[in-house]
Short mmCIF file of C-alpha atoms in Angstrom, two decimals:
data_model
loop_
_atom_site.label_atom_id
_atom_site.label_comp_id
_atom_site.label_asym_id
_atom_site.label_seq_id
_atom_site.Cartn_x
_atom_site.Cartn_y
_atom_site.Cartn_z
CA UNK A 125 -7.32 -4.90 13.56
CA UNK A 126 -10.60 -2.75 13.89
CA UNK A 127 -9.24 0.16 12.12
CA UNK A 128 -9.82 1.04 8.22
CA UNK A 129 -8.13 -1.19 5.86
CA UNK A 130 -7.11 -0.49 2.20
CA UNK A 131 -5.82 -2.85 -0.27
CA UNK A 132 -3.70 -2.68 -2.08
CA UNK A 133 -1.33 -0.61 -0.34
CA UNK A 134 0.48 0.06 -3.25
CA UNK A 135 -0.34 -0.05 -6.94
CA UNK A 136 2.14 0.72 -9.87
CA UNK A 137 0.29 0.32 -13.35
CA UNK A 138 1.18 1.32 -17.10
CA UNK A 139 -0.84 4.16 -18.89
CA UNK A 140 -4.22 3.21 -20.26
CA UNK A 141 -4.89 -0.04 -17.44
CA UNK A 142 -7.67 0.45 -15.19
CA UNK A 143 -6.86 -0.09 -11.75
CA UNK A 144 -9.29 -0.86 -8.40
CA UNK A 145 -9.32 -0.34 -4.98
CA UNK A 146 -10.70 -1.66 -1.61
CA UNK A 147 -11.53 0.21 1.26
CA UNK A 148 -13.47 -1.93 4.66
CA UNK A 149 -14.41 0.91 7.08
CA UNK A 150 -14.95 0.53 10.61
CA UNK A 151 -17.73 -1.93 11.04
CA UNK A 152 -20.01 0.54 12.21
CA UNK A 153 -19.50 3.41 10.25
CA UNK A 154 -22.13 4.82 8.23
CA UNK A 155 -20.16 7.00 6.30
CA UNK A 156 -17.13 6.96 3.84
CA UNK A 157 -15.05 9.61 2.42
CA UNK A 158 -12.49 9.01 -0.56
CA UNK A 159 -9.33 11.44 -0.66
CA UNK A 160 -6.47 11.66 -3.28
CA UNK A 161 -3.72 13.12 -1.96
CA UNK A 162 -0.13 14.34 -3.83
CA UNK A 163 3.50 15.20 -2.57
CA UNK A 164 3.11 18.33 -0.79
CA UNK A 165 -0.58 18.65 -0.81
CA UNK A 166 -3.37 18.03 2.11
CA UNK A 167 -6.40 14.85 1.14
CA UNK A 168 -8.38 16.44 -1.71
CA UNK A 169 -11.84 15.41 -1.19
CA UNK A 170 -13.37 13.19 -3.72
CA UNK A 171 -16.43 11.49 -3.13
CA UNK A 172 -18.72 10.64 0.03
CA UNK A 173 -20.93 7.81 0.68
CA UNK A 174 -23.75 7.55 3.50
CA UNK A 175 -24.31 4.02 4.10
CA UNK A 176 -24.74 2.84 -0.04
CA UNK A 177 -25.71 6.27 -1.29
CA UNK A 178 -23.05 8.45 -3.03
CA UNK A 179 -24.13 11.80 -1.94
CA UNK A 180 -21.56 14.20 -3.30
CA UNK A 181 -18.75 13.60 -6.01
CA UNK A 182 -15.99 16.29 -6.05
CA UNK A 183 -15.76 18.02 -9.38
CA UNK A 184 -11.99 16.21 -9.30
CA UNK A 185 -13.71 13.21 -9.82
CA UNK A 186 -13.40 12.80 -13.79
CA UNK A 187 -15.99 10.09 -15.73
CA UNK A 188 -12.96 8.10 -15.72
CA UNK A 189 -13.57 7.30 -11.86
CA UNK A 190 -16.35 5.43 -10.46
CA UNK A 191 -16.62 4.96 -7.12
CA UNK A 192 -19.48 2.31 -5.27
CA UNK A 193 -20.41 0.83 -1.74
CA UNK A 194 -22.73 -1.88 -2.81
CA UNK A 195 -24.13 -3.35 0.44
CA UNK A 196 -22.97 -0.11 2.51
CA UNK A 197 -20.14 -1.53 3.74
CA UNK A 198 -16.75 -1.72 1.75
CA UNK A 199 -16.09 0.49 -0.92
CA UNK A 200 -14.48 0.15 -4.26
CA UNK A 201 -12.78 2.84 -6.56
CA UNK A 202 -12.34 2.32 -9.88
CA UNK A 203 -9.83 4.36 -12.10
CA UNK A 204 -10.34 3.51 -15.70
CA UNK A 205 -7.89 4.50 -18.58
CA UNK A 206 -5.25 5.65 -16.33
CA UNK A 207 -3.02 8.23 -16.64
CA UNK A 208 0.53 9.01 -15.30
CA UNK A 209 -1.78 12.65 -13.40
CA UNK A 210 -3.48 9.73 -11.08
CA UNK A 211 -0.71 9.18 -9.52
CA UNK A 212 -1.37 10.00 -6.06
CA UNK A 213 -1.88 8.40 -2.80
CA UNK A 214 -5.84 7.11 -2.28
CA UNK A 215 -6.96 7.62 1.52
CA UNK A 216 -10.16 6.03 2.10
CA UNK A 217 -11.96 7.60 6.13
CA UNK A 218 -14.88 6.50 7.57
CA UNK A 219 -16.79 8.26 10.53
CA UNK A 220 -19.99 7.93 12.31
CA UNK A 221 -23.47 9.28 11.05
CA UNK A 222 -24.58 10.47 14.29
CA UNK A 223 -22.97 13.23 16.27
CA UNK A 224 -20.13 15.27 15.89
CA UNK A 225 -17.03 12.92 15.42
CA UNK A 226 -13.66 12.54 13.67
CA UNK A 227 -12.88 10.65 10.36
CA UNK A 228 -10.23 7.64 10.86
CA UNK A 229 -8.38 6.91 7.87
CA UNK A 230 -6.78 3.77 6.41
CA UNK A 231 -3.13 3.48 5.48
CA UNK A 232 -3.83 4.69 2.06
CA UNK A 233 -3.48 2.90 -1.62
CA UNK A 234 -0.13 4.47 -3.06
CA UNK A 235 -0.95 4.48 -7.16
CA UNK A 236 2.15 4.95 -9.81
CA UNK A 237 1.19 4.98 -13.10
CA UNK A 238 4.09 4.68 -15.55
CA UNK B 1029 -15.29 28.62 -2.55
CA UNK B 1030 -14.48 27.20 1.00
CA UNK B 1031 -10.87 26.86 2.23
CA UNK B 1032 -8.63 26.04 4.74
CA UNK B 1033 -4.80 27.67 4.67
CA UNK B 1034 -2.35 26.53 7.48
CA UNK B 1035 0.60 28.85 7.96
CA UNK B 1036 3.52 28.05 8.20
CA UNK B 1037 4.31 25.71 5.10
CA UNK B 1038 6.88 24.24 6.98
CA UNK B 1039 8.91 25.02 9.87
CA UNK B 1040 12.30 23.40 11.49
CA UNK B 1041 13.26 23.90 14.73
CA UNK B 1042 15.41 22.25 17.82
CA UNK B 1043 14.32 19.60 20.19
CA UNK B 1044 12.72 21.45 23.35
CA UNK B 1045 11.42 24.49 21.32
CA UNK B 1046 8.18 25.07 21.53
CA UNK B 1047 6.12 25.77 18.17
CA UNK B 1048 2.82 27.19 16.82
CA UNK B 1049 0.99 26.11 14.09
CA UNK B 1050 -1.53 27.53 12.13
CA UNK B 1051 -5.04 27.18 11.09
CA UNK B 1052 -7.54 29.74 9.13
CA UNK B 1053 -10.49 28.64 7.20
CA UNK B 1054 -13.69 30.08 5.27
CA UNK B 1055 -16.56 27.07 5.04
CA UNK B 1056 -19.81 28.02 4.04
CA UNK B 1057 -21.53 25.78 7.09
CA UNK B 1058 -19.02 25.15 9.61
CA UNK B 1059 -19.76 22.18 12.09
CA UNK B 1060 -15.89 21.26 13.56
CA UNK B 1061 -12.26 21.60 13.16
CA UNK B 1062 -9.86 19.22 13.28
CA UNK B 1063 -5.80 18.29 13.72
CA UNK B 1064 -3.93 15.49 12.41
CA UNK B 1065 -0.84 13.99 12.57
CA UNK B 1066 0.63 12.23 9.50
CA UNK B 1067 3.84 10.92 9.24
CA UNK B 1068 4.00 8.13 6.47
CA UNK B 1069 0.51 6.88 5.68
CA UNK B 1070 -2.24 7.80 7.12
CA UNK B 1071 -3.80 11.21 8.81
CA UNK B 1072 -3.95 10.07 12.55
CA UNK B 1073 -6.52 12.27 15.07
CA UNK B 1074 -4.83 14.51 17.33
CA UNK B 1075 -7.87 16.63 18.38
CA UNK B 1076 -11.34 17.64 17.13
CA UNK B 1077 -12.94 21.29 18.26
CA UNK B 1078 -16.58 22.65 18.10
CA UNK B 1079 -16.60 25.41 20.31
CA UNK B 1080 -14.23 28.41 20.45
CA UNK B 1081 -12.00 29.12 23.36
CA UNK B 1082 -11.87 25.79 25.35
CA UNK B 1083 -8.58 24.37 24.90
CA UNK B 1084 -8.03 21.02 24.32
CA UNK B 1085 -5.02 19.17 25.55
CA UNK B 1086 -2.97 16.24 25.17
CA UNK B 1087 0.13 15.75 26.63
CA UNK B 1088 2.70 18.49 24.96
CA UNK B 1089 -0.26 19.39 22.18
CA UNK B 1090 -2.95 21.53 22.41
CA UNK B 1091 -5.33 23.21 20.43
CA UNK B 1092 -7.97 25.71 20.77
CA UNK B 1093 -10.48 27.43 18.14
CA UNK B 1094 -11.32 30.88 17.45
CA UNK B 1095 -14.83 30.67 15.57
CA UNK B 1096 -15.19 34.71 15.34
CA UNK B 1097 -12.17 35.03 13.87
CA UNK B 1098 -11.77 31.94 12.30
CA UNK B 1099 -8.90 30.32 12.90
CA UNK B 1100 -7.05 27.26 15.08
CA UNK B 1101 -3.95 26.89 16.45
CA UNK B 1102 -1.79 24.23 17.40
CA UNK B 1103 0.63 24.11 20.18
CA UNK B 1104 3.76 21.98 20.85
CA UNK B 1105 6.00 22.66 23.70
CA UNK B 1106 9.38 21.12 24.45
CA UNK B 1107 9.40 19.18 20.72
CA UNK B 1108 10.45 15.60 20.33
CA UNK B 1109 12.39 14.47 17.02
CA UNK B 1110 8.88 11.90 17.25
CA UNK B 1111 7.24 15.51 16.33
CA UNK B 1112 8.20 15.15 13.18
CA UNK B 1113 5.62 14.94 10.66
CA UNK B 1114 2.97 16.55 8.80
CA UNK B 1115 0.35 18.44 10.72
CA UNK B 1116 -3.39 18.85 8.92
CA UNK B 1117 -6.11 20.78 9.49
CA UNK B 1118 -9.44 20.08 8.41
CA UNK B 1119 -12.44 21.72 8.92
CA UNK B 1120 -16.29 19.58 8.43
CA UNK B 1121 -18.41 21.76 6.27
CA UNK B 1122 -22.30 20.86 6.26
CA UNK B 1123 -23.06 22.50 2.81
CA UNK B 1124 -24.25 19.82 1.15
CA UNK B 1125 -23.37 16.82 2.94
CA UNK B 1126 -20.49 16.46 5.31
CA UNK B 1127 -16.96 16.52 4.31
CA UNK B 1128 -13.81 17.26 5.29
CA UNK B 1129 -12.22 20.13 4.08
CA UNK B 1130 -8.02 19.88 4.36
CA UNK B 1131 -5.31 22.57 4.50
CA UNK B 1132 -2.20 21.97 2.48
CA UNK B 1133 -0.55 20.77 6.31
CA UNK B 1134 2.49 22.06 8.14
CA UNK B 1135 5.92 19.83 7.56
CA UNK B 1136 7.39 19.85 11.22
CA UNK B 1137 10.87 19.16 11.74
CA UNK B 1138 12.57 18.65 14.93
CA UNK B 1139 16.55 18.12 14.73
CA UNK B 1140 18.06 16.77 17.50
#
């Protein structure tokens, strides 16, 4: 499977844990979007990487998240201190740098925090 | 602040009905639109437009864009209950660095 994988695909966590999760774009894909996404709502952007460089952070993205892409290839996003508003679904997309082209997302990392 | 609003929320109709869906959007550096297709899990690509007034088609979907005026549409003719799903639109905004900007999506249903 060449697609975009996530893992876990689902997560369900008590109140306070920190939780983390994986996302392996397409091989070739220079850049990586994280979205957060609730019941009834479109992908709210959260943060964007080019290659290993975290250009842009959405203001949604609280001090409790970190987000990194170490050797500009997977991606990791940490939730620390949870709390029962992060649960969402987690959509991790990668793209191509060059040209105009679509985002392909992974099956998403379902979070319940309880 | 930029936005995208799709219109209608949601919409339930009759297999073989043919439906429009809605796309408007105000992005401060507008580089493409595009329309997905989620049913469970994850948003899959229906189409991607750049250039107003050339329709693109697939199948029983198309789509063209109206960059004057600012706005997409989506076409389905004679629906399938496989129709059924959530249908996105996201526009790529280039203030900044590039990211996709979604609507709140259209829940399609198609009864048998």
């Amino acid at each position: 499977d060449t697609g975009v994988s996530q893992d876990p695909r689902h997560k369900i966590t008590k109140r306070g844990q920190n939780v983390t999760f994986r996302c392996d774009p397409i091989s070739e894909h220079n850049r990586l979007y994280w979205y957060r996404q609730t019941l009834g709502q479109g992908p709210e952007f959260l943060t964007y990487f080019q290659n290993e460089a975290q250009l842009e952070k959405s203001r949604l993205l609280s001090d409790r998240f970190s987000a990194e892409r170490p050797k500009g290839s997977f991606s990791t996003l940490e939730i620390q201190r949870t709390e029962q508003g992060d649960s969402a679904m987690y959509l991790c997309a990668s793209s191509l740098l060059q040209g105009v082209t679509e985002a392909f997302f992974g099956q998403g990392t379902r979070l319940t925090v309880v | 602040e930029d936005k995208v609003v799709q219109s209608p929320l949601s919409l339930v109709v009759h297999e073989g009905d043919t439906v429009t869906l809605n796309c408007s959007y105000e992005v401060t550096n507008f580089r493409s639109l595009l329309w997905y297709k989620q049913e469970k899990k994850a948003p899959t690509f229906l189409f991607m437009l750049t250039s107003s007034g050339i329709e693109k088609k697939s199948g029983r979907l198309s789509s063209i864009l109206d960059k004057k005026e600012l706005f997409s549409i989506l076409n389905i003719t004679a629906t399938q209950t496989g129709d059924s799903a959530i249908y996105l639109c996201a526009v790529e905004d280039l203030s900044g660095t590039y990211k996709y900007i979604f609507g709140t999506g259209t829940r399609l249903k198609v009864l048998a």
